[in-house]
DNA sequence: GCAATGATTTACT
DNA sequence: GTAAATCATTGCC
């Protein structure tokens, strides 16, 4: 699986400079909420708000490993033959999971969506970091090693 | 009110 | 490798 971190302190973030807009206001809430928005007119991206109130920070989920319901994902991602392509990519995984803007602002602690420990026993030693993807416009901040992947995972966006 | 653009994916040349 | 798809949100008029 694969994630990226975003903070109001850097240009790659929608809340850069601490500026709150209609779209990103959920990031200014305390952690535990979902931040879902539409990008490029066709792709939903799924984030988890992480920090305290008024400290706009979130984690973008770029790729996941399907543990349950893989057949449902395959149905939503019609045309995909390789299971490793089902959820490997920020736009791909939201389509596989049926995520759309209706999920924006929902609590991951007390609603129909949540995150749970699947018991994979992933060790810190297996986490690899690197520069984030797709934010070249962020200049220097695009170089921040805020992309986290599980070394050797088959479910990575690239 | 209107034009510009993006935390991407897919298909085509 | 390059381009099209496609629209909510943003920023400026």
mmCIF file of C-alpha atoms (C1' of nucleotides) in Angstrom:
data_model
loop_
_atom_site.group_PDB
_atom_site.id
_atom_site.type_symbol
_atom_site.label_atom_id
_atom_site.label_comp_id
_atom_site.label_asym_id
_atom_site.label_seq_id
_atom_site.Cartn_x
_atom_site.Cartn_y
_atom_site.Cartn_z
ATOM 1 C CA UNK A 1 0.000 0.000 0.000
ATOM 2 C CA UNK A 2 1.022 3.582 -0.450
ATOM 3 C CA UNK A 3 0.248 6.968 1.123
ATOM 4 C CA UNK A 4 1.394 10.571 0.941
ATOM 5 C CA UNK A 5 1.313 13.295 3.594
ATOM 6 C CA UNK A 6 0.100 16.852 3.040
ATOM 7 C CA UNK A 7 0.387 19.886 5.284
ATOM 8 C CA UNK A 8 -0.671 23.528 5.145
ATOM 9 C CA UNK A 9 3.042 24.306 5.502
ATOM 10 C CA UNK A 10 3.865 23.327 1.925
ATOM 11 C CA UNK A 11 2.668 24.227 -1.551
ATOM 12 C CA UNK A 12 1.512 20.759 -2.495
ATOM 13 C CA UNK A 13 -1.408 21.054 -0.129
ATOM 14 C CA UNK A 14 -4.792 22.541 -0.944
ATOM 15 C CA UNK A 15 -4.666 24.316 2.424
ATOM 16 C CA UNK A 16 -1.231 25.852 1.785
ATOM 17 C CA UNK A 17 -0.628 28.874 3.967
ATOM 18 C CA UNK A 18 -3.458 27.891 6.263
ATOM 19 C CA UNK A 19 -6.028 29.211 3.805
ATOM 20 C CA UNK A 20 -9.419 27.638 4.238
ATOM 21 C CA UNK A 21 -11.813 27.280 1.293
ATOM 22 C CA UNK A 22 -15.109 25.526 0.829
ATOM 23 C CA UNK A 23 -13.359 22.471 -0.550
ATOM 24 C CA UNK A 24 -10.609 21.974 2.013
ATOM 25 C CA UNK A 25 -12.380 23.166 5.148
ATOM 26 C CA UNK A 26 -12.670 19.580 6.352
ATOM 27 C CA UNK A 27 -8.904 19.485 6.722
ATOM 28 C CA UNK A 28 -9.137 22.142 9.405
ATOM 29 C CA UNK A 29 -11.184 19.829 11.570
ATOM 30 C CA UNK A 30 -9.529 17.517 14.058
ATOM 31 C CA UNK A 31 -8.231 14.212 12.745
ATOM 32 C CA UNK A 32 -10.412 11.257 11.956
ATOM 33 C CA UNK A 33 -12.429 12.649 9.045
ATOM 34 C CA UNK A 34 -12.425 11.724 5.378
ATOM 35 C CA UNK A 35 -11.478 14.370 2.818
ATOM 36 C CA UNK A 36 -12.711 13.379 -0.639
ATOM 37 C CA UNK A 37 -12.617 15.622 -3.676
ATOM 38 C CA UNK A 38 -12.774 15.440 -7.434
ATOM 39 C CA UNK A 39 -9.612 15.998 -9.431
ATOM 40 C CA UNK A 40 -9.198 16.427 -13.195
ATOM 41 C CA UNK A 41 -12.959 16.268 -13.496
ATOM 42 C CA UNK A 42 -13.057 12.488 -13.287
ATOM 43 C CA UNK A 43 -11.085 11.140 -10.357
ATOM 44 C CA UNK A 44 -12.012 11.122 -6.702
ATOM 45 C CA UNK A 45 -9.098 11.233 -4.259
ATOM 46 C CA UNK A 46 -9.421 9.911 -0.720
ATOM 47 C CA UNK A 47 -7.604 11.517 2.216
ATOM 48 C CA UNK A 48 -7.643 11.051 5.968
ATOM 49 C CA UNK A 49 -7.513 14.204 8.097
ATOM 50 C CA UNK A 50 -4.840 13.700 10.733
ATOM 51 C CA UNK A 51 -3.967 16.678 12.888
ATOM 52 C CA UNK A 52 -5.576 18.881 15.507
ATOM 53 C CA UNK A 53 -8.240 21.448 14.816
ATOM 54 C CA UNK A 54 -6.961 24.351 12.667
ATOM 55 C CA UNK A 55 -3.758 22.481 11.775
ATOM 56 C CA UNK A 56 -4.667 21.439 8.238
ATOM 57 C CA UNK A 57 -2.894 18.172 7.575
ATOM 58 C CA UNK A 58 -4.031 14.999 5.853
ATOM 59 C CA UNK A 59 -2.819 11.743 4.376
ATOM 60 C CA UNK A 60 -3.647 10.878 0.777
ATOM 61 C CA UNK A 61 -4.232 7.178 0.179
ATOM 62 C CA UNK A 62 -2.674 6.377 -3.190
ATOM 63 C CA UNK A 63 -2.854 2.589 -3.230
ATOM 64 C CA UNK A 64 -4.267 -0.190 -1.080
ATOM 65 C CA UNK A 65 -4.257 -3.954 -0.980
ATOM 66 C CA UNK A 66 -7.696 -5.550 -1.444
ATOM 67 C CA UNK A 67 -8.223 -7.901 1.485
ATOM 68 C CA UNK A 68 -11.994 -8.275 1.306
ATOM 69 C CA UNK A 69 -14.554 -7.712 -1.441
ATOM 70 C CA UNK A 70 -12.134 -7.977 -4.295
ATOM 71 C CA UNK A 71 -14.902 -9.225 -6.576
ATOM 72 C CA UNK A 72 -16.932 -6.064 -5.935
ATOM 73 C CA UNK A 73 -13.900 -3.982 -6.790
ATOM 74 C CA UNK A 74 -13.393 -5.887 -10.016
ATOM 75 C CA UNK A 75 -17.025 -5.275 -10.918
ATOM 76 C CA UNK A 76 -16.673 -1.513 -10.389
ATOM 77 C CA UNK A 77 -13.401 -1.444 -12.316
ATOM 78 C CA UNK A 78 -14.784 -3.197 -15.364
ATOM 79 C CA UNK A 79 -12.158 -4.036 -17.916
ATOM 80 C CA UNK A 80 -9.360 -4.563 -15.398
ATOM 81 C CA UNK A 81 -7.814 -7.989 -15.758
ATOM 82 C CA UNK A 82 -4.804 -7.666 -13.469
ATOM 83 C CA UNK A 83 -5.798 -7.658 -9.783
ATOM 84 C CA UNK A 84 -2.766 -5.533 -8.983
ATOM 85 C CA UNK A 85 -4.334 -2.724 -11.026
ATOM 86 C CA UNK A 86 -7.600 -2.771 -9.097
ATOM 87 C CA UNK A 87 -6.567 -0.388 -6.346
ATOM 88 C CA UNK A 88 -3.086 0.812 -7.333
ATOM 89 C CA UNK A 89 -3.570 4.522 -7.835
ATOM 90 C CA UNK A 90 -5.427 7.309 -6.029
ATOM 91 C CA UNK A 91 -8.161 7.533 -8.648
ATOM 92 C CA UNK A 92 -8.308 3.777 -9.119
ATOM 93 C CA UNK A 93 -8.852 2.832 -5.502
ATOM 94 C CA UNK A 94 -11.687 5.304 -5.020
ATOM 95 C CA UNK A 95 -13.476 3.851 -8.017
ATOM 96 C CA UNK A 96 -12.848 0.311 -6.768
ATOM 97 C CA UNK A 97 -14.303 1.199 -3.367
ATOM 98 C CA UNK A 98 -17.153 3.275 -4.770
ATOM 99 C CA UNK A 99 -15.903 6.434 -3.073
ATOM 100 C CA UNK A 100 -17.273 9.761 -4.250
ATOM 101 C CA UNK A 101 -17.781 13.277 -2.920
ATOM 102 C CA UNK A 102 -20.657 12.142 -0.732
ATOM 103 C CA UNK A 103 -18.007 10.674 1.560
ATOM 104 C CA UNK A 104 -16.368 14.033 2.092
ATOM 105 C CA UNK A 105 -16.451 15.091 5.742
ATOM 106 C CA UNK A 106 -17.558 11.744 7.075
ATOM 107 C CA UNK A 107 -16.001 10.549 10.310
ATOM 108 C CA UNK A 108 -13.840 7.462 10.101
ATOM 109 C CA UNK A 109 -14.549 6.801 13.769
ATOM 110 C CA UNK A 110 -18.319 6.815 13.769
ATOM 111 C CA UNK A 111 -19.997 6.280 10.398
ATOM 112 C CA UNK A 112 -20.375 3.742 7.608
ATOM 113 C CA UNK A 113 -16.693 3.969 6.687
ATOM 114 C CA UNK A 114 -13.728 3.222 8.907
ATOM 115 C CA UNK A 115 -10.131 2.027 8.961
ATOM 116 C CA UNK A 116 -9.202 -1.100 10.823
ATOM 117 C CA UNK A 117 -6.122 -3.131 11.667
ATOM 118 C CA UNK A 118 -6.153 -6.096 9.325
ATOM 119 C CA UNK A 119 -3.422 -7.804 11.331
ATOM 120 C CA UNK A 120 -0.823 -7.727 8.596
ATOM 121 C CA UNK A 121 1.898 -6.980 11.163
ATOM 122 C CA UNK A 122 3.750 -4.492 9.032
ATOM 123 C CA UNK A 123 7.062 -3.475 10.592
ATOM 124 C CA UNK A 124 8.481 0.027 10.519
ATOM 125 C CA UNK A 125 11.576 -1.402 8.889
ATOM 126 C CA UNK A 126 9.501 -2.203 5.820
ATOM 127 C CA UNK A 127 8.319 1.348 5.226
ATOM 128 C CA UNK A 128 10.099 3.205 2.455
ATOM 129 C CA UNK A 129 9.892 6.973 1.930
ATOM 130 C CA UNK A 130 10.363 9.094 -1.161
ATOM 131 C CA UNK A 131 9.262 12.273 -2.952
ATOM 132 C CA UNK A 132 5.573 12.659 -3.686
ATOM 133 C CA UNK A 133 4.068 12.188 -7.123
ATOM 134 C CA UNK A 134 2.122 14.493 -9.403
ATOM 135 C CA UNK A 135 2.769 17.807 -7.659
ATOM 136 C CA UNK A 136 5.578 19.278 -9.722
ATOM 137 C CA UNK A 137 3.879 22.642 -9.509
ATOM 138 C CA UNK A 138 4.737 22.731 -5.779
ATOM 139 C CA UNK A 139 8.366 23.605 -6.523
ATOM 140 C CA UNK A 140 10.773 22.807 -3.676
ATOM 141 C CA UNK A 141 8.018 21.209 -1.652
ATOM 142 C CA UNK A 142 7.558 18.553 -4.318
ATOM 143 C CA UNK A 143 10.890 17.118 -3.142
ATOM 144 C CA UNK A 144 9.750 16.440 0.420
ATOM 145 C CA UNK A 145 10.095 12.709 1.227
ATOM 146 C CA UNK A 146 6.482 12.435 2.254
ATOM 147 C CA UNK A 147 5.497 9.445 0.187
ATOM 148 C CA UNK A 148 5.303 6.241 2.187
ATOM 149 C CA UNK A 149 5.173 2.798 0.660
ATOM 150 C CA UNK A 150 5.513 -0.727 1.946
ATOM 151 C CA UNK A 151 8.708 -2.125 0.546
ATOM 152 C CA UNK A 152 8.040 -4.995 -1.796
ATOM 153 C CA UNK A 153 4.302 -4.398 -1.920
ATOM 154 C CA UNK A 154 2.635 -5.318 -5.186
ATOM 155 C CA UNK A 155 -0.006 -2.638 -4.726
ATOM 156 C CA UNK A 156 1.830 0.576 -5.561
ATOM 157 C CA UNK A 157 0.725 3.282 -7.993
ATOM 158 C CA UNK A 158 4.117 3.289 -9.695
ATOM 159 C "C1'" DG B 1 -20.583 35.727 -13.929
ATOM 160 C "C1'" DC B 2 -16.702 33.456 -16.400
ATOM 161 C "C1'" DA B 3 -12.196 31.408 -17.503
ATOM 162 C "C1'" DA B 4 -8.382 28.543 -15.776
ATOM 163 C "C1'" DT B 5 -6.720 24.390 -13.840
ATOM 164 C "C1'" DG B 6 -5.635 20.118 -11.300
ATOM 165 C "C1'" DA B 7 -2.731 15.299 -5.206
ATOM 166 C "C1'" DT B 8 -5.054 11.233 -12.694
ATOM 167 C "C1'" DT B 9 -6.182 7.436 -15.804
ATOM 168 C "C1'" DT B 10 -6.750 5.592 -20.103
ATOM 169 C "C1'" DA B 11 -6.504 5.189 -24.942
ATOM 170 C "C1'" DC B 12 -4.426 6.139 -29.079
ATOM 171 C "C1'" DT B 13 -0.345 7.367 -32.393
ATOM 172 C "C1'" DG C 1 5.261 9.063 -25.842
ATOM 173 C "C1'" DT C 2 1.360 12.190 -26.233
ATOM 174 C "C1'" DA C 3 -3.341 13.572 -25.767
ATOM 175 C "C1'" DA C 4 -8.077 13.367 -24.487
ATOM 176 C "C1'" DA C 5 -11.562 12.881 -21.051
ATOM 177 C "C1'" DT C 6 -14.269 16.130 -18.099
ATOM 178 C "C1'" DC C 7 -15.962 19.241 -13.983
ATOM 179 C "C1'" DA C 8 -15.888 21.125 -9.208
ATOM 180 C "C1'" DT C 9 -13.515 24.621 -7.218
ATOM 181 C "C1'" DT C 10 -11.018 28.750 -7.366
ATOM 182 C "C1'" DG C 11 -9.779 33.359 -8.417
ATOM 183 C "C1'" DC C 12 -10.402 37.269 -10.888
ATOM 184 C "C1'" DC C 13 -13.688 40.587 -13.429
#
